[in-house]
Coordinates of N, CA and C in Angstrom, one line a residue:
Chain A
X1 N 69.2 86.4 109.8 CA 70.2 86.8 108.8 C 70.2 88.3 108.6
X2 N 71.4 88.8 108.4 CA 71.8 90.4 108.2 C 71.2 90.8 107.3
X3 N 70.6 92.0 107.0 CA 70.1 92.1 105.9 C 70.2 93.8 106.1
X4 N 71.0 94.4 104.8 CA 71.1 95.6 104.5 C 70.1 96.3 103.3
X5 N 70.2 97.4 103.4 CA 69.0 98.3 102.7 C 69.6 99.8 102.1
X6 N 69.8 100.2 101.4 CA 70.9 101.1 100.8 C 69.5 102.0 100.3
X7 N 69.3 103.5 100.6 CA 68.2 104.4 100.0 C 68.9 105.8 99.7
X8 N 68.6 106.1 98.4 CA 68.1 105.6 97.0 C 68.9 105.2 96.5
X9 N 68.4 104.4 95.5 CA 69.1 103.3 94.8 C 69.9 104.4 94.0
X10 N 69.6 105.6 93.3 CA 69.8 105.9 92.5 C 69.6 107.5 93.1
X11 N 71.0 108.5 92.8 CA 70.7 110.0 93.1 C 71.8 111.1 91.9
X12 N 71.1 112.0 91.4 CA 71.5 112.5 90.9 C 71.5 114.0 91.1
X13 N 72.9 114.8 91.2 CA 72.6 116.4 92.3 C 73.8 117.1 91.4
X14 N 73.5 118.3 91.7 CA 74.4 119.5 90.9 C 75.8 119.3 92.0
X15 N 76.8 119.9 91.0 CA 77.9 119.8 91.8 C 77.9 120.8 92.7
X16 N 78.4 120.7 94.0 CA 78.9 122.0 94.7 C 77.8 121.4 96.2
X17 N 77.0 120.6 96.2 CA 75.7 120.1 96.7 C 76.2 119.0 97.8
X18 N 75.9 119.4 99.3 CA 76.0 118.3 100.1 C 74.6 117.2 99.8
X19 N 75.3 116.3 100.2 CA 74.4 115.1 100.1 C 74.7 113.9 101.1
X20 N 73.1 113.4 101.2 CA 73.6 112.0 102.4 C 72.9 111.0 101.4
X21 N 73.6 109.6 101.7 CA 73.5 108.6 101.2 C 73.0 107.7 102.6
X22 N 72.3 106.6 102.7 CA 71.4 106.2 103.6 C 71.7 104.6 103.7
X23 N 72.1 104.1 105.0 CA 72.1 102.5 104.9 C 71.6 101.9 106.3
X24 N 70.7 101.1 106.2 CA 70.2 100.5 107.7 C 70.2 98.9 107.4
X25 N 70.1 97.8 108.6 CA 70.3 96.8 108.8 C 69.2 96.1 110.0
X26 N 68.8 95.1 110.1 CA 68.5 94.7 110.8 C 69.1 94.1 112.0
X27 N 70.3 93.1 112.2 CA 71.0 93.0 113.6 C 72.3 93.8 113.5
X28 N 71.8 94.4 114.9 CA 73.0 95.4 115.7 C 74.4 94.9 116.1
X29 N 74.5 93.4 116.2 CA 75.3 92.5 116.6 C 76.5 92.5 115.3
X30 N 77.2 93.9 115.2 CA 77.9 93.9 113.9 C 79.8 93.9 114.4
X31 N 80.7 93.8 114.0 CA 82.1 94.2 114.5 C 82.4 95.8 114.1
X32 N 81.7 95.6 112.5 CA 82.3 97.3 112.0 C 81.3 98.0 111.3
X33 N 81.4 98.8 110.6 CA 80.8 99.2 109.0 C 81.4 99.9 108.2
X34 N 81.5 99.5 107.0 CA 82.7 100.0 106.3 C 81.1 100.6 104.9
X35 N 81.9 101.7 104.7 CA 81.6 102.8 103.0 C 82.5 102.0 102.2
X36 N 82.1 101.6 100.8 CA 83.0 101.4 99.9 C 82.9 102.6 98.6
X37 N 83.0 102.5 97.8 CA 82.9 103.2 96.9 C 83.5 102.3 95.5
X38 N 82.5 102.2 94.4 CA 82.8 101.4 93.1 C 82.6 102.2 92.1
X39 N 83.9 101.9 91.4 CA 83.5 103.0 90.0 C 83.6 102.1 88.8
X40 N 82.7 102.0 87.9 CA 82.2 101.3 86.9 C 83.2 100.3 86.1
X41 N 83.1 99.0 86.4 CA 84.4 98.1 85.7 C 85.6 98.0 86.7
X42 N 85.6 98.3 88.0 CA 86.5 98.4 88.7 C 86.3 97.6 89.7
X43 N 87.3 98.1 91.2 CA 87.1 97.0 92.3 C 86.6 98.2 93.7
X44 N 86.4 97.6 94.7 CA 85.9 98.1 95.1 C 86.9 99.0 96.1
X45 N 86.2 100.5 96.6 CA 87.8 101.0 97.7 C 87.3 101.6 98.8
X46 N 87.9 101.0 99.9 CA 87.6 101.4 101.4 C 87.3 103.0 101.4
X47 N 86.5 103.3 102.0 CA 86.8 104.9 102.1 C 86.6 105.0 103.8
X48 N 86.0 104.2 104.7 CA 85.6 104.7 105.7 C 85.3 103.8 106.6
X49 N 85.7 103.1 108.0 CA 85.3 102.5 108.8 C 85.0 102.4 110.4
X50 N 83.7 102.1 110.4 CA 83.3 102.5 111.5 C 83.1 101.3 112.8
X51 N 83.8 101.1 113.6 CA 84.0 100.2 114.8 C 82.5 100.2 115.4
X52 N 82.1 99.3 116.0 CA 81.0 98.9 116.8 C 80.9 99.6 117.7
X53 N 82.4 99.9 118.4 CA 82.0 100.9 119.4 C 81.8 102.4 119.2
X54 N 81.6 103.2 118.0 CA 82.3 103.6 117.6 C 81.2 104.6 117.1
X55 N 81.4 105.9 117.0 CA 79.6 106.5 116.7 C 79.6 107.1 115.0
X56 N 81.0 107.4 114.7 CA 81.3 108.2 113.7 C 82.6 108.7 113.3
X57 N 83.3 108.2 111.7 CA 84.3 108.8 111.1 C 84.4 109.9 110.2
X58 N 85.6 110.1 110.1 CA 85.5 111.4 108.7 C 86.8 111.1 107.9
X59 N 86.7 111.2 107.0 CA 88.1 111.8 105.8 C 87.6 112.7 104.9
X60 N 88.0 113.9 104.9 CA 88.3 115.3 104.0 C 86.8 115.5 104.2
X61 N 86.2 115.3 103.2 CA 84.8 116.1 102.8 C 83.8 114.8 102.9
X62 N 84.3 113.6 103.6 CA 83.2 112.4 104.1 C 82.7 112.5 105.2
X63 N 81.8 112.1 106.0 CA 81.7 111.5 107.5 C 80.3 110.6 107.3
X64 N 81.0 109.5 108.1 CA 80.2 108.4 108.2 C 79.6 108.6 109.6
X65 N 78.2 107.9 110.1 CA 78.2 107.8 111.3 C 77.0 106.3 111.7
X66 N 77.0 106.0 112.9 CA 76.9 104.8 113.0 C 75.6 104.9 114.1
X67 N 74.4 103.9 113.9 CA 73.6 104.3 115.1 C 72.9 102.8 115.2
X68 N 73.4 101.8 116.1 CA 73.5 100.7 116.3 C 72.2 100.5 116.9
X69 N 71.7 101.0 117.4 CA 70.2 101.4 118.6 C 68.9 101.2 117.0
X70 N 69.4 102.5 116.1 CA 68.5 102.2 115.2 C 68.8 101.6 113.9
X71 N 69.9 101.0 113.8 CA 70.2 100.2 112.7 C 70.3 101.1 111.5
X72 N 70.5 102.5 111.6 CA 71.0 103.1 110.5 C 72.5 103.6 110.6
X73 N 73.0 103.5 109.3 CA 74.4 104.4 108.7 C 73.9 105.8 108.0
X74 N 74.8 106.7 107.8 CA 75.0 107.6 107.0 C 75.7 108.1 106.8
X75 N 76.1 108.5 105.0 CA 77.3 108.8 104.6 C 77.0 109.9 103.9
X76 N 78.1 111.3 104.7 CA 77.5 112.9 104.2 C 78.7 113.4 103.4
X77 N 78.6 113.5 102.3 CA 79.6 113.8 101.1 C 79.2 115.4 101.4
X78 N 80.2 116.1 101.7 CA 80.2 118.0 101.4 C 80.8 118.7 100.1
X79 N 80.4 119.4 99.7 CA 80.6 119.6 98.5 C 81.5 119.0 97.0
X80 N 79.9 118.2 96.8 CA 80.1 117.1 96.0 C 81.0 117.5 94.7
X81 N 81.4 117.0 94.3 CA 82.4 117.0 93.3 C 81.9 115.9 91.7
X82 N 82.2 116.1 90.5 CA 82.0 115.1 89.4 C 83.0 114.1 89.5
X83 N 84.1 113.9 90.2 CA 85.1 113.1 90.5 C 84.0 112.0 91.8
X84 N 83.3 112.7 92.3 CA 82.8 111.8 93.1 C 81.3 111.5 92.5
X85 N 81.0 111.1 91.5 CA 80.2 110.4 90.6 C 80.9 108.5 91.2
X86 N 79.8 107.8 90.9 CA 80.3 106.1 91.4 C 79.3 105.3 92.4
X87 N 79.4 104.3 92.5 CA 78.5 104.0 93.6 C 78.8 103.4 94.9
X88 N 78.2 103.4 95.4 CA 78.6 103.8 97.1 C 78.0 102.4 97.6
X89 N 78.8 101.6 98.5 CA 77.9 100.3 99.3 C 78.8 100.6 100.7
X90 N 77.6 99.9 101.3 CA 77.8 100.4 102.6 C 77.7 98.6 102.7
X91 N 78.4 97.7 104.2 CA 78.9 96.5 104.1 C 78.8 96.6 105.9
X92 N 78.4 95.7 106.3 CA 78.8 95.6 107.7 C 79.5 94.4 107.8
X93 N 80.5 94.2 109.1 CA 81.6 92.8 109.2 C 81.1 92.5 110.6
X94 N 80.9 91.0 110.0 CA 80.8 90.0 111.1 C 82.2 89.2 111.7
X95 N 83.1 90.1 112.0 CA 84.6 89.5 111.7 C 85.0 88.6 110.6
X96 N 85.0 86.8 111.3 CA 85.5 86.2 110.3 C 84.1 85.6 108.8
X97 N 83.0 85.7 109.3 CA 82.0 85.5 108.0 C 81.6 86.5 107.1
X98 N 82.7 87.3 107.2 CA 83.0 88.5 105.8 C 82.4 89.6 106.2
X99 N 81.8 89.9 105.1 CA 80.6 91.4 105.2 C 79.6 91.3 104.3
X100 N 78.4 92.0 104.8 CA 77.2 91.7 104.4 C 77.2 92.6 103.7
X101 N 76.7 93.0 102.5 CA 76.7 94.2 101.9 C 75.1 94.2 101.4
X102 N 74.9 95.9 100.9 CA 73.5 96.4 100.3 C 73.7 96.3 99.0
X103 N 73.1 96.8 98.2 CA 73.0 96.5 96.7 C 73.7 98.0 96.6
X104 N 73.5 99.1 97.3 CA 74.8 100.4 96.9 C 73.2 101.7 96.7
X105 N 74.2 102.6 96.2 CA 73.5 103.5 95.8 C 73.8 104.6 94.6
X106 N 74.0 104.0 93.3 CA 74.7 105.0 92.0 C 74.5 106.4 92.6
X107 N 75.8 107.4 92.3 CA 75.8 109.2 92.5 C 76.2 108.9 91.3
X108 N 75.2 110.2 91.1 CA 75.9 111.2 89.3 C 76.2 112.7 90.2
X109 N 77.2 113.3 90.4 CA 77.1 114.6 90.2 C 77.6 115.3 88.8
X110 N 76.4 116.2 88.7 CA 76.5 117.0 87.3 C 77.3 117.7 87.5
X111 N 78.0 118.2 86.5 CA 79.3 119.6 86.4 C 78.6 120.5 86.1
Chain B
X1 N 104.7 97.5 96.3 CA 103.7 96.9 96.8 C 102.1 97.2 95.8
X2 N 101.9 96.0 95.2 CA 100.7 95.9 94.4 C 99.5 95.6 95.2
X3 N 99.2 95.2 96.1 CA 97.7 94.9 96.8 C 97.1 93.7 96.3
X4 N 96.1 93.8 96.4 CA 95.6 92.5 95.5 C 95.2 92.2 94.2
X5 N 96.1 91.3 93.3 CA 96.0 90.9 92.2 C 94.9 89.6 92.1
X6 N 94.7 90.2 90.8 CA 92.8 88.8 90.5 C 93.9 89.0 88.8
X7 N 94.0 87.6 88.4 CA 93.7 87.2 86.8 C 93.1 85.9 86.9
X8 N 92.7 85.4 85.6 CA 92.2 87.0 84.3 C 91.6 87.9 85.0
X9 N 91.3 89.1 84.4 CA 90.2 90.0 84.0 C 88.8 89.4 83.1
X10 N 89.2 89.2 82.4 CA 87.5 88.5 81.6 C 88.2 87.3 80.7
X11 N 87.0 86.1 81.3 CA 87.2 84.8 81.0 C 85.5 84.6 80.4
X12 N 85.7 83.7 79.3 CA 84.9 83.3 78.4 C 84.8 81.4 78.5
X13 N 83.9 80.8 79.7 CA 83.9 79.8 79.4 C 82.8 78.7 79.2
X14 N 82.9 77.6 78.2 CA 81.5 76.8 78.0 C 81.0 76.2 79.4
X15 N 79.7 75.5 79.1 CA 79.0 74.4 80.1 C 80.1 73.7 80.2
X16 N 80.5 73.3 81.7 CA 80.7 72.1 81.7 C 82.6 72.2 82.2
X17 N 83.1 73.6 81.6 CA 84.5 73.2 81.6 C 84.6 73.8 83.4
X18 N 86.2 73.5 83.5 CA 86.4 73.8 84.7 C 87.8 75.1 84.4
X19 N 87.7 75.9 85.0 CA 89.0 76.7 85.3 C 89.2 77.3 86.9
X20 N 90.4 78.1 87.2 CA 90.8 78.4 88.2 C 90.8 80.3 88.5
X21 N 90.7 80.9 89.4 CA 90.8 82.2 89.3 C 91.8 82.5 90.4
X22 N 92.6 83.3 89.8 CA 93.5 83.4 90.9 C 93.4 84.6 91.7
X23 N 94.3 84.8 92.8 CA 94.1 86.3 93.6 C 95.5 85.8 94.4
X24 N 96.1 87.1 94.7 CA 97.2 87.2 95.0 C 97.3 88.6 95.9
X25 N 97.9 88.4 97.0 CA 98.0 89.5 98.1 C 99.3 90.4 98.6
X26 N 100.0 90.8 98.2 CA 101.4 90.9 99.0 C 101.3 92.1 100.2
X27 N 100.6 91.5 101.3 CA 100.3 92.6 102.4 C 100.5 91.7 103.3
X28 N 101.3 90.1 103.6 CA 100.9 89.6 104.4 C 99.9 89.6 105.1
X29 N 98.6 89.8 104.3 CA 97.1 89.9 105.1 C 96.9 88.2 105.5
X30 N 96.2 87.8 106.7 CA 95.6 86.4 107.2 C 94.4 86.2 106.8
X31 N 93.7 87.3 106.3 CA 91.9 87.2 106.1 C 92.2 86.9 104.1
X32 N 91.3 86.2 104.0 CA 91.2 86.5 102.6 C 90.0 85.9 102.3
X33 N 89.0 86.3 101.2 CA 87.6 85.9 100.6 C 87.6 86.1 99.2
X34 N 87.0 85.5 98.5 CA 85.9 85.6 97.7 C 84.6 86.1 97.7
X35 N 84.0 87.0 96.8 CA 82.6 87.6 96.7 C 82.5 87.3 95.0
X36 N 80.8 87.4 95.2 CA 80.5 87.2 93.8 C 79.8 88.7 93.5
X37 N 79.3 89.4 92.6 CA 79.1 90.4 92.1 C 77.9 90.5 91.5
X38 N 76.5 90.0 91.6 CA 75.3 89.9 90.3 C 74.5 90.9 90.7
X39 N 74.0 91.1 89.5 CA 72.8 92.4 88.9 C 72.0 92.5 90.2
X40 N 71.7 93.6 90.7 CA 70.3 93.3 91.8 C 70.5 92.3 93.0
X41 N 71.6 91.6 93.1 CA 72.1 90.7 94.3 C 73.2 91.6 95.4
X42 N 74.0 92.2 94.9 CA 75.1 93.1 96.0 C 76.1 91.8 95.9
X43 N 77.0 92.0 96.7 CA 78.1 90.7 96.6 C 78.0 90.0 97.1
X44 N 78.4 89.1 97.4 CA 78.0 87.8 98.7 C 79.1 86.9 98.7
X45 N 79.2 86.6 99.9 CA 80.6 86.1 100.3 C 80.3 84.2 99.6
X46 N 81.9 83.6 99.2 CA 81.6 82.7 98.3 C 82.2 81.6 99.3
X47 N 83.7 81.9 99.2 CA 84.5 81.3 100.5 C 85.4 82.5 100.8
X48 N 86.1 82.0 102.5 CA 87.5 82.5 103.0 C 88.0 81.5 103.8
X49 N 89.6 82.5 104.2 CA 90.2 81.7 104.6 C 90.8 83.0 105.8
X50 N 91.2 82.2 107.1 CA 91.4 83.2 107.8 C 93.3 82.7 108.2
X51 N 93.6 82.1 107.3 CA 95.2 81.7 107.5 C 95.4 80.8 106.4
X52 N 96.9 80.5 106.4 CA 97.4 79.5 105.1 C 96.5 78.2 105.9
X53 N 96.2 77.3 105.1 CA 95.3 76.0 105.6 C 94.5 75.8 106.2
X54 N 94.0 77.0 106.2 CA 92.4 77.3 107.2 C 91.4 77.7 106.2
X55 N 90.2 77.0 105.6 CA 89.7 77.6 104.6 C 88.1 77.0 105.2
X56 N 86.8 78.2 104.6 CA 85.7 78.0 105.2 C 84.6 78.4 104.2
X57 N 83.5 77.8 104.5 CA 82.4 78.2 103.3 C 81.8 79.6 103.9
X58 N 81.4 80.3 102.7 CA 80.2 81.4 102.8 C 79.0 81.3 102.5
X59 N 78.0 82.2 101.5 CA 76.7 81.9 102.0 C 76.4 81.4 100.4
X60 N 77.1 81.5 99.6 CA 77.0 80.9 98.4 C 78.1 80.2 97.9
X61 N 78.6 78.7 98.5 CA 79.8 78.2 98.1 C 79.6 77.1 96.9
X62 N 78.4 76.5 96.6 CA 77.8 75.5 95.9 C 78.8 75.6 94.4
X63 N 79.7 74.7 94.3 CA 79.9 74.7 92.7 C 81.3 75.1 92.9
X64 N 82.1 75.8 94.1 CA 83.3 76.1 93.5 C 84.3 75.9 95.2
X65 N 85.6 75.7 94.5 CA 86.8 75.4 95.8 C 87.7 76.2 95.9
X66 N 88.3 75.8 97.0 CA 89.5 77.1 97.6 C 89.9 76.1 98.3
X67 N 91.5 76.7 98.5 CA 92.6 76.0 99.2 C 93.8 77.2 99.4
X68 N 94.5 77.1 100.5 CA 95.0 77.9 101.2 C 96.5 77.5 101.3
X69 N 96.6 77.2 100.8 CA 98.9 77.0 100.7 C 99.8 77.8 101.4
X70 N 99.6 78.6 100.8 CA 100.6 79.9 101.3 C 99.9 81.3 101.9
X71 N 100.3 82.2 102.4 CA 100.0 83.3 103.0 C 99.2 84.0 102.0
X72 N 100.1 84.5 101.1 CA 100.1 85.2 99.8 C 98.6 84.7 98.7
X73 N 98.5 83.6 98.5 CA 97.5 83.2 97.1 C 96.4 82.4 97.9
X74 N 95.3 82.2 96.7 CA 94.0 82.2 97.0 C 93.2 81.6 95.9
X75 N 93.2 80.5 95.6 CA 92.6 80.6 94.4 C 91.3 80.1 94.4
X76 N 90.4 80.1 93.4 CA 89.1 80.0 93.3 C 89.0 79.1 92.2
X77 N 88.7 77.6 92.4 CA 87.9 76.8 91.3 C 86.8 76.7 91.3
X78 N 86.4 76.8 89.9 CA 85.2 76.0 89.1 C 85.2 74.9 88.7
X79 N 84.4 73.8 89.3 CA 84.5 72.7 88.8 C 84.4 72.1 87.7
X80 N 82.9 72.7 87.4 CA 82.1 72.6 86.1 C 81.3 73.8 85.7
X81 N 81.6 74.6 85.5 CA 80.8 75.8 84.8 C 79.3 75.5 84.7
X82 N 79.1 76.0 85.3 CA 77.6 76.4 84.7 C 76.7 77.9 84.4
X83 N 76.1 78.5 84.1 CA 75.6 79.6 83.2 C 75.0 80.8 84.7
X84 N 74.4 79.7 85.6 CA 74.1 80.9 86.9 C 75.2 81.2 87.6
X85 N 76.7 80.8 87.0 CA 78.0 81.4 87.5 C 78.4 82.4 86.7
X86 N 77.5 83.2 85.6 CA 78.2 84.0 85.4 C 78.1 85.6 86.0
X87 N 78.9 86.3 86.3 CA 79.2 86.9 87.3 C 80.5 87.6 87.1
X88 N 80.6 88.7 88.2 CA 81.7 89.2 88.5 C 82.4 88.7 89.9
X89 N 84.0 88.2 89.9 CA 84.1 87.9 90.9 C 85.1 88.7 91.6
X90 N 85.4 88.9 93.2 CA 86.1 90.1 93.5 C 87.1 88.8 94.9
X91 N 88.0 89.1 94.6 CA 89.2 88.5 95.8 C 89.2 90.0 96.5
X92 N 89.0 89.7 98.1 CA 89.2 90.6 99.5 C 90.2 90.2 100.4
X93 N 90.9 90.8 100.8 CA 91.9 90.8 101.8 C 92.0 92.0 103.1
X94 N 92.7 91.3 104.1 CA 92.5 92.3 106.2 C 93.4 91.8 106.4
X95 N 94.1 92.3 107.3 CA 95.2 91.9 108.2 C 94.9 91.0 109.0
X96 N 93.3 90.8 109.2 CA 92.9 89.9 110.5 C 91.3 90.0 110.1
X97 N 90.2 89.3 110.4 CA 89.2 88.9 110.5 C 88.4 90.1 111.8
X98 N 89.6 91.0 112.3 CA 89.1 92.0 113.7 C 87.9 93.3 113.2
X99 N 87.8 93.7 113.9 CA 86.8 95.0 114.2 C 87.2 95.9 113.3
X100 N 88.7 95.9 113.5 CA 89.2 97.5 113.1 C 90.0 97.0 111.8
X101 N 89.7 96.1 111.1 CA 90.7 95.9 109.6 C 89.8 95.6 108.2
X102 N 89.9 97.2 107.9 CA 89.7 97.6 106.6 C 90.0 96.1 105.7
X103 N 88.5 96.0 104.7 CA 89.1 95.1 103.5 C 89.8 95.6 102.6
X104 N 91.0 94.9 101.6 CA 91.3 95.4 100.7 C 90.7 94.5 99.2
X105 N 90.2 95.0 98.3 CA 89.7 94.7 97.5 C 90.7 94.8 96.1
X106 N 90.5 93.3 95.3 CA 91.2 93.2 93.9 C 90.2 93.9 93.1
X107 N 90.7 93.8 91.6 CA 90.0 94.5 90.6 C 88.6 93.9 89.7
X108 N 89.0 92.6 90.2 CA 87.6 91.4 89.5 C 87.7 91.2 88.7
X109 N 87.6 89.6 88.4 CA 87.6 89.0 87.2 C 86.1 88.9 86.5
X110 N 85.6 89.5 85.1 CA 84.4 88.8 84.6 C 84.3 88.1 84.0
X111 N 83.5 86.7 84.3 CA 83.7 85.8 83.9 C 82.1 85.6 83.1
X112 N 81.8 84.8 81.7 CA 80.8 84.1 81.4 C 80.6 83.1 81.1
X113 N 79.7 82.3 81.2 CA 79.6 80.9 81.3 C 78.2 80.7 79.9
X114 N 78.5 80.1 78.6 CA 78.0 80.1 77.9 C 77.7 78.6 77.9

């Protein structure tokens, strides 16, 4: 069974501050990996997905990247923002038996 | 174009009763699921469906139904409430079950079971 691992549970950094957010899994046998991003009382929103075949994405100040060999993700936010306060889950898809997801990782950026 | 609708938002129900949760898609998406939401658990898939009348269990289906009619809707019964259903629940939608198709995510209904 898939089993994801999201490190630190919990990070808190001054604004202006790159930061990586950390996710690994046990089987490599994945379709994709998707970043979500949740902000408190809400639903959840795609920011980023990464194909099986596929080493690494970007949007604006994101990049995701994918390392199937060692069962890790990482997601590098560049100059972090207080708008980008929220919590972050990283989800891998087994096509049609959904996606596995980690428990996430709460960001506070301070202003 | 709205994406995916979930009502209610927050449902208050006893032991025992039954209600329905709906979710509604207007993306002609074919994928669609259920996830549950608990403290220290992450989500976990409840049921989907990968077409109208094609419906399948996930890894926690115990206690609740789905049925697939139309393209568009989705809905999620409780049969009988019980107290370890209470939770947050989240309707998912893809254009396809593929590699390359982003979920789209409703807003979640919270529900408690007193």
């Amino acid at each position: 069974k898939q089993e994801v691992t999201q490190i630190p549970a919990a990070l808190s950094v001054p604004e202006g501050e790159n930061l990586v957010l950390n996710c690994s899994f046990t089987d490599s046998a994945i379709y994709n990996l998707q970043w979500f991003r949740q902000d408190p009382g809400k639903g959840l929103t795609s920011l980023l997905l990464i194909q099986s075949s596929q080493r690494e994405q970007t949007s604006g100040r994101l990049n995701a990247s994918l390392d199937k060999s060692s069962g890790r993700s990482t997601l590098y936010i560049a100059a972090s923002q207080p708008g980008d306060s929220a919590t972050y889950l990283c989800a891998l898809g087994g096509g049609a038996d959904g996606l596995t997801f980690g428990k996430g990782t709460h960001l506070i950026i301070q202003p | 174009n709205a994406g995916v609708t979930q009502t209610p938002k927050f449902q208050v129900l006893k032991t025992g009763q039954s209600m329905t949760l709906q979710c509604a898609q207007d993306m002609n998406h074919e994928y669609m699921s259920w996830y549950r939401q608990d403290p220290g658990m992450g989500l976990r898939l409840i049921h989907y469906s990968v077409g109208a009348g094609i419906t399948d269990q996930g890894e926690v289906p115990n206690g609740y139904n789905v049925s697939r009619s139309t393209t568009e809707d989705f809905p999620l019964r409780l049969l009988s409430a019980a107290p370890s259903q209470t939770s947050v629940y989240f309707c998912a939608s893809s254009p396809t079950s593929g590699r390359s198709d982003t979920q789209y995510f409703g807003p979640g209904t919270r529900l408690t079971v007193l």
